CSV table of C-alpha atoms in Angstrom, one decimal:
chain,number,residue,atom,x,y,z
A,1,MET,CA,155.0,-81.5,79.5
A,2,LYS,CA,158.7,-82.2,78.4
A,3,ALA,CA,161.8,-80.4,80.0
A,4,VAL,CA,165.5,-81.2,80.4
A,5,ARG,CA,166.8,-81.0,84.0
A,6,PHE,CA,169.7,-82.0,86.2
A,7,HIS,CA,169.0,-83.9,89.8
A,8,GLN,CA,172.4,-83.7,90.8
A,9,TYR,CA,175.5,-81.4,89.8
A,10,GLY,CA,178.1,-82.9,87.5
A,11,ASP,CA,179.0,-83.5,83.9
A,12,PRO,CA,176.6,-83.0,80.9
A,13,ASP,CA,175.4,-86.5,81.0
A,14,VAL,CA,173.5,-85.7,84.4
A,15,LEU,CA,171.0,-83.8,82.1
A,16,ARG,CA,167.8,-85.9,81.4
A,17,TYR,CA,165.1,-85.3,78.8
A,18,GLU,CA,162.1,-86.1,80.9
A,19,ASP,CA,158.4,-85.8,81.6
A,20,VAL,CA,157.5,-83.0,84.4
A,21,GLU,CA,154.3,-81.7,85.7
A,22,LEU,CA,152.6,-78.8,83.8
A,23,PRO,CA,153.3,-75.6,85.9
A,24,VAL,CA,150.7,-73.2,87.4
A,25,PRO,CA,151.6,-69.1,87.4
A,26,GLY,CA,151.1,-67.7,90.7
A,27,ALA,CA,150.3,-64.2,91.5
A,28,GLY,CA,152.3,-61.9,89.5
A,29,GLU,CA,153.6,-64.6,87.2
A,30,VAL,CA,152.4,-65.9,83.8
A,31,ARG,CA,153.1,-69.3,82.0
A,32,ILE,CA,154.6,-69.1,78.8
A,33,ARG,CA,154.5,-71.7,75.9
A,34,VAL,CA,158.4,-71.8,74.8
A,35,ALA,CA,159.4,-71.4,71.5
A,36,ALA,CA,162.8,-71.4,72.5
A,37,THR,CA,165.7,-70.9,75.0
A,38,SER,CA,169.4,-70.4,74.4
A,39,PHE,CA,173.0,-71.8,75.8
A,40,ASN,CA,174.8,-69.7,78.0
A,41,GLY,CA,178.1,-70.4,79.5
A,42,VAL,CA,176.9,-69.9,83.0
A,43,ASP,CA,174.3,-72.7,82.1
A,44,GLY,CA,177.5,-75.3,82.1
A,45,ASN,CA,178.8,-73.6,85.1
A,46,ILE,CA,175.6,-73.7,87.0
A,47,ARG,CA,175.1,-77.5,86.2
A,48,ALA,CA,178.6,-78.4,87.1
A,49,GLY,CA,178.0,-76.9,90.3
A,50,PHE,CA,180.7,-74.3,90.2
A,51,MET,CA,178.1,-71.4,91.0
A,52,GLN,CA,176.3,-72.8,94.2
A,53,GLY,CA,177.2,-69.8,96.1
A,54,PRO,CA,176.3,-66.8,93.8
A,55,ILE,CA,173.4,-68.7,92.1
A,56,PRO,CA,172.0,-71.3,94.3
A,57,VAL,CA,169.3,-73.6,92.4
A,58,THR,CA,166.8,-76.2,93.8
A,59,LEU,CA,167.4,-79.8,92.4
A,60,PRO,CA,166.3,-81.1,90.0
A,61,HIS,CA,166.9,-77.8,88.1
A,62,THR,CA,165.9,-76.9,84.6
A,63,PRO,CA,168.4,-74.7,82.9
A,64,GLY,CA,167.8,-71.8,80.2
A,65,LEU,CA,168.0,-68.4,81.3
A,66,ASP,CA,166.4,-66.9,78.1
A,67,VAL,CA,163.2,-67.6,76.9
A,68,ALA,CA,160.9,-66.6,73.7
A,69,GLY,CA,157.3,-67.7,73.4
A,70,THR,CA,153.8,-67.1,73.8
A,71,VAL,CA,151.7,-66.3,76.8
A,72,ASP,CA,149.7,-69.3,77.9
A,73,ALA,CA,148.0,-68.4,81.3
A,74,LEU,CA,148.1,-65.4,83.5
A,75,GLY,CA,148.4,-65.6,87.4
A,76,GLU,CA,146.7,-63.4,89.7
A,77,GLY,CA,147.5,-59.5,89.5
A,78,VAL,CA,148.7,-59.6,86.2
A,79,ALA,CA,148.3,-56.5,84.3
A,80,GLY,CA,150.1,-55.4,81.0
A,81,VAL,CA,150.4,-58.8,79.6
A,82,ALA,CA,147.8,-60.9,77.5
A,83,VAL,CA,147.3,-64.4,76.7
A,84,GLY,CA,148.5,-65.1,73.2
A,85,ASP,CA,151.3,-62.0,73.5
A,86,GLU,CA,154.8,-63.0,72.1
A,87,VAL,CA,157.2,-62.3,74.5
A,88,ILE,CA,160.9,-62.6,75.4
A,89,GLY,CA,162.5,-62.3,78.7
A,90,PHE,CA,165.8,-63.1,81.2
A,91,LEU,CA,164.5,-65.4,83.6
A,92,PRO,CA,165.6,-65.2,87.6
A,93,MET,CA,169.0,-66.9,87.7
A,94,THR,CA,167.8,-69.0,90.6
A,95,GLY,CA,164.7,-70.0,89.4
A,96,THR,CA,163.4,-72.9,86.9
A,97,GLY,CA,164.8,-72.2,83.5
A,98,ALA,CA,163.2,-72.2,79.9
A,99,SER,CA,164.4,-75.5,78.7
A,100,ALA,CA,161.0,-77.2,78.8
A,101,GLU,CA,157.6,-76.9,76.8
A,102,TYR,CA,156.2,-74.4,79.4
A,103,VAL,CA,157.8,-71.9,81.9
A,104,ILE,CA,156.8,-69.7,84.8
A,105,ALA,CA,157.9,-66.1,84.8
A,106,PRO,CA,157.4,-62.9,86.7
A,107,ALA,CA,155.4,-60.6,84.1
A,108,GLY,CA,157.4,-57.8,85.2
A,109,ILE,CA,160.5,-59.2,83.6
A,110,LEU,CA,159.0,-59.7,80.1
A,111,ALA,CA,159.3,-57.5,76.9
A,112,PRO,CA,157.7,-57.8,73.5
A,113,ALA,CA,159.3,-60.1,71.1
A,114,PRO,CA,160.9,-58.5,68.1
A,115,LYS,CA,159.0,-57.7,65.2
A,116,GLY,CA,160.1,-59.4,61.9
A,117,LEU,CA,162.5,-62.1,63.6
A,118,PRO,CA,161.3,-65.8,64.2
A,119,LEU,CA,160.1,-66.0,67.4
A,120,ALA,CA,162.7,-69.1,68.5
A,121,ASP,CA,165.7,-66.7,67.4
A,122,ALA,CA,164.5,-64.1,69.7
A,123,ALA,CA,165.8,-66.5,72.3
A,124,ALA,CA,169.5,-65.3,71.6
A,125,LEU,CA,168.9,-61.9,72.5
A,126,PRO,CA,168.0,-61.1,76.3
A,127,LEU,CA,170.8,-62.3,78.6
A,128,VAL,CA,173.9,-61.3,76.2
A,129,GLY,CA,172.0,-58.1,74.9
A,130,LEU,CA,171.4,-57.1,78.1
A,131,THR,CA,175.1,-57.9,79.2
A,132,ALA,CA,176.3,-55.6,76.6
A,133,TRP,CA,173.9,-52.9,77.2
A,134,GLN,CA,174.5,-52.8,80.7
A,135,ALA,CA,178.3,-53.1,80.3
A,136,LEU,CA,178.5,-50.3,77.8
A,137,PHE,CA,176.0,-47.8,79.1
A,138,ASP,CA,175.1,-48.4,82.6
A,139,HIS,CA,178.9,-49.1,83.9
A,140,GLY,CA,180.9,-47.5,80.9
A,141,GLY,CA,178.9,-44.5,80.4
A,142,LEU,CA,179.8,-44.8,76.8
A,143,LYS,CA,179.1,-41.7,74.8
A,144,ALA,CA,179.4,-40.7,71.0
A,145,GLY,CA,183.0,-39.8,69.9
A,146,GLN,CA,184.4,-41.9,72.6
A,147,ARG,CA,186.8,-44.7,71.9
A,148,VAL,CA,186.1,-48.3,73.2
A,149,LEU,CA,188.0,-51.5,73.3
A,150,VAL,CA,185.9,-54.7,73.1
A,151,ASN,CA,188.3,-57.5,74.1
A,152,GLY,CA,187.1,-61.0,73.2
A,153,ALA,CA,184.4,-59.4,70.6
A,154,GLY,CA,184.0,-62.8,68.6
A,155,GLY,CA,181.4,-64.3,71.2
A,156,ALA,CA,177.6,-63.7,71.4
A,157,VAL,CA,178.1,-60.6,74.0
A,158,GLY,CA,180.8,-59.2,71.9
A,159,GLY,CA,178.6,-59.2,68.9
A,160,TYR,CA,176.2,-56.9,70.4
A,161,ALA,CA,178.6,-54.7,72.3
A,162,VAL,CA,180.2,-53.8,68.9
A,163,GLN,CA,177.1,-53.3,67.1
A,164,LEU,CA,175.5,-51.2,70.3
A,165,ALA,CA,178.7,-49.0,70.5
A,166,LYS,CA,178.8,-48.4,67.0
A,167,LEU,CA,175.1,-47.5,67.0
A,168,SER,CA,175.9,-45.0,69.9
A,169,GLY,CA,178.6,-43.0,68.0
A,170,ALA,CA,181.8,-44.7,69.1
A,171,HIS,CA,184.7,-45.7,67.9
A,172,VAL,CA,185.0,-49.6,68.2
A,173,VAL,CA,188.2,-51.4,68.4
A,174,ALA,CA,187.6,-55.3,68.8
A,175,THR,CA,189.7,-58.3,69.3
A,176,ALA,CA,189.0,-61.9,67.8
A,177,SER,CA,190.2,-65.1,66.7
A,178,PRO,CA,190.7,-65.9,63.0
A,179,ARG,CA,187.3,-67.6,62.9
A,180,SER,CA,185.5,-64.6,64.4
A,181,LEU,CA,187.2,-61.7,62.4
A,182,ALA,CA,185.0,-61.4,59.6
A,183,ARG,CA,181.8,-61.3,61.8
A,184,VAL,CA,183.0,-58.8,64.2
A,185,ARG,CA,183.9,-56.6,60.9
A,186,ALA,CA,180.5,-57.4,59.7
A,187,ALA,CA,179.2,-56.0,63.3
A,188,GLY,CA,180.6,-52.7,62.7
A,189,ALA,CA,184.0,-52.7,64.3
A,190,ASP,CA,186.3,-49.7,63.0
A,191,GLU,CA,189.6,-52.0,63.9
A,192,VAL,CA,190.0,-55.5,64.3
A,193,VAL,CA,192.8,-57.0,66.1
A,194,ASP,CA,193.5,-60.9,65.6
A,195,HIS,CA,194.6,-61.6,68.8
A,196,THR,CA,196.3,-64.9,68.1
A,197,ALA,CA,198.8,-62.9,65.6
A,198,ALA,CA,199.4,-59.5,67.6
A,199,ASP,CA,199.4,-58.5,71.0
A,200,VAL,CA,196.8,-56.4,71.9
A,201,LEU,CA,198.6,-54.3,74.6
A,202,THR,CA,200.8,-53.1,71.3
A,203,ALA,CA,198.3,-53.4,68.8
A,204,VAL,CA,195.9,-50.6,70.3
A,205,THR,CA,198.1,-47.6,69.8
A,206,GLU,CA,195.7,-44.8,71.0
A,207,PRO,CA,194.0,-44.5,74.2
A,208,VAL,CA,190.6,-45.9,74.7
A,209,ASP,CA,187.7,-44.3,77.0
A,210,LEU,CA,186.5,-48.0,77.9
A,211,VAL,CA,187.6,-51.5,78.0
A,212,LEU,CA,185.0,-54.2,77.8
A,213,ASN,CA,186.7,-57.4,78.6
A,214,LEU,CA,184.6,-60.5,77.7
A,215,ALA,CA,187.7,-62.8,77.4
A,216,PRO,CA,189.3,-65.3,79.9
A,217,VAL,CA,192.6,-63.7,79.7
A,218,ASP,CA,195.5,-64.2,82.0
A,219,PRO,CA,195.1,-61.8,85.2
A,220,ALA,CA,198.2,-60.1,84.5
A,221,VAL,CA,196.8,-59.2,80.7
A,222,LEU,CA,193.6,-58.2,82.3
A,223,ALA,CA,195.4,-55.9,84.5
A,224,ALA,CA,197.6,-54.5,81.8
A,225,LEU,CA,194.6,-53.5,79.9
A,226,VAL,CA,194.0,-50.7,82.3
A,227,GLY,CA,196.8,-49.0,80.9
A,228,LEU,CA,195.0,-48.4,77.5
A,229,VAL,CA,192.4,-46.6,79.2
A,230,ARG,CA,192.9,-42.9,79.3
A,231,PRO,CA,192.6,-41.2,82.7
A,232,GLY,CA,189.0,-41.1,84.1
A,233,GLY,CA,188.1,-43.8,82.0
A,234,VAL,CA,186.3,-47.3,82.9
A,235,LEU,CA,187.4,-50.9,82.7
A,236,VAL,CA,184.3,-53.2,82.7
A,237,ASN,CA,185.0,-56.9,83.4
A,238,THR,CA,182.6,-59.8,82.7
A,239,THR,CA,184.9,-62.7,83.6
A,240,VAL,CA,183.7,-62.6,87.3
A,241,TRP,CA,186.2,-64.8,88.7
A,242,MET,CA,189.1,-62.4,88.1
A,243,PRO,CA,188.2,-58.8,90.0
A,244,ALA,CA,188.2,-56.0,87.5
A,245,PRO,CA,191.5,-53.9,87.9
A,246,SER,CA,191.7,-50.1,88.3
A,247,ASP,CA,194.1,-47.6,88.5
A,248,GLU,CA,193.1,-44.9,91.5
A,249,GLY,CA,196.2,-42.8,90.6
A,250,ARG,CA,194.6,-41.9,87.1
A,251,GLY,CA,191.0,-42.1,88.0
A,252,VAL,CA,190.3,-45.1,86.0
A,253,ARG,CA,187.7,-47.3,87.6
A,254,GLY,CA,187.2,-51.3,87.5
A,255,VAL,CA,183.7,-52.4,87.4
A,256,ASP,CA,182.8,-56.4,87.6
A,257,LEU,CA,179.5,-56.7,85.6
A,258,PHE,CA,176.8,-58.8,87.1
A,259,VAL,CA,174.0,-58.9,84.5
A,260,ARG,CA,170.4,-57.9,85.8
A,261,SER,CA,167.0,-58.5,84.1
A,262,ASP,CA,165.5,-55.0,82.9
A,263,ALA,CA,162.4,-55.3,81.0
A,264,GLU,CA,162.7,-51.9,79.8
A,265,GLN,CA,166.0,-52.3,78.4
A,266,LEU,CA,165.2,-55.4,76.7
A,267,ALA,CA,162.1,-53.7,75.0
A,268,HIS,CA,164.6,-51.3,73.8
A,269,LEU,CA,166.8,-54.0,72.5
A,270,ALA,CA,163.8,-55.8,70.8
A,271,THR,CA,162.9,-52.3,69.2
A,272,LEU,CA,166.3,-52.1,67.7
A,273,VAL,CA,166.0,-55.4,66.3
A,274,GLY,CA,162.6,-54.7,64.7
A,275,SER,CA,163.9,-51.7,63.2
A,276,GLY,CA,166.6,-53.5,61.5
A,277,GLU,CA,169.4,-51.5,63.4
A,278,LEU,CA,170.7,-54.4,65.6
A,279,ARG,CA,171.2,-57.7,64.2
A,280,VAL,CA,170.6,-61.2,66.1
A,281,GLU,CA,172.9,-63.6,64.9
A,282,VAL,CA,172.2,-67.5,65.5
A,283,ALA,CA,175.0,-70.1,64.9
A,284,GLN,CA,172.9,-73.1,65.5
A,285,ARG,CA,169.4,-74.3,66.2
A,286,VAL,CA,169.1,-77.5,67.9
A,287,PRO,CA,166.1,-79.2,69.4
A,288,LEU,CA,165.3,-79.6,73.0
A,289,ALA,CA,166.2,-83.0,73.2
A,290,GLU,CA,169.7,-82.4,72.1
A,291,LEU,CA,170.4,-79.9,74.9
A,292,PRO,CA,172.9,-82.4,76.9
A,293,ALA,CA,175.0,-82.4,73.7
A,294,VAL,CA,175.1,-78.7,73.4
A,295,HIS,CA,176.5,-78.6,77.0
A,296,ALA,CA,178.8,-81.4,76.2
A,297,ASN,CA,180.2,-79.6,73.3
A,298,ALA,CA,180.4,-76.2,74.8
A,299,ALA,CA,184.1,-75.7,74.6
A,300,GLY,CA,184.1,-75.9,70.8
A,301,LEU,CA,180.9,-73.7,70.2
A,302,SER,CA,181.0,-70.7,68.0
A,303,GLY,CA,178.4,-68.0,68.4
A,304,LYS,CA,175.0,-68.4,69.9
A,305,VAL,CA,172.8,-71.8,70.1
A,306,VAL,CA,169.1,-71.4,70.2
A,307,VAL,CA,167.4,-74.4,71.6
A,308,VAL,CA,164.2,-74.8,70.0
A,309,VAL,CA,161.3,-76.3,71.9
A,310,SER,CA,158.4,-75.5,69.8
A,311,THR,CA,158.2,-74.3,66.0
A,312,GLU,CA,154.6,-72.9,66.8
A,313,SER,CA,154.3,-69.0,67.4
């Protein structure tokens, strides 16, 4: 089969589109004929060698943490999944990724693919959708009637965070750059701040119950965001190279988010997509052989890029 792999850490030119052996599922695993994977910023950091401590991978390594595809073969002891099922999943971060025609996945991480959505496009959901869900509800405890600030809402996680927060009945304040303002408004934000034209610390005039920081801001700015949170609230931070600040005196917790695979949560997100309550937005669709170019252009990407492996469902 064809796959994109890197045999050493480095710049995007270490990625190779090459022939590899077809994998065989072990006990508790399934083989998936991949319709698509997606590009996430962490893919580039893993390839560059920046994540060898928290995310050690074996070289040569196939990137691609998201998968959407069709179950092709079952390992011993697999139940609840059948050959021919269309599934999505967030693959183990230290394992072999889905930038290949076939990939092995633990059966327990998989969820049914959303109904009414092209299977390949469903690869845009798992990692970023789970990140948004876990930030808002597992760690942020967001409830109807509360106020949330999504700082850096123009990215893929931000789009889901705004939608999910709005679905929960929260009042959503979001920051974005000019190229993302319309998209963030369409996602349902009640207030949108252009962070290139206004200081978020002064533009947000009422306290919020939760700050979700998705932006690579200066550490001093991140620390100042705590001041926008009402006593007893939470700041959840996804930029893990900066520890989340807190304010013990006012009971404001700081949480560093490390997303985890969760099939139940992913199935719920897929159901919301199938019902039309949650939109999956895909900015670009590129063939697998062009994945190295996606890595090379990562800094200029806007929105979610789906890497299409097969047009068959």
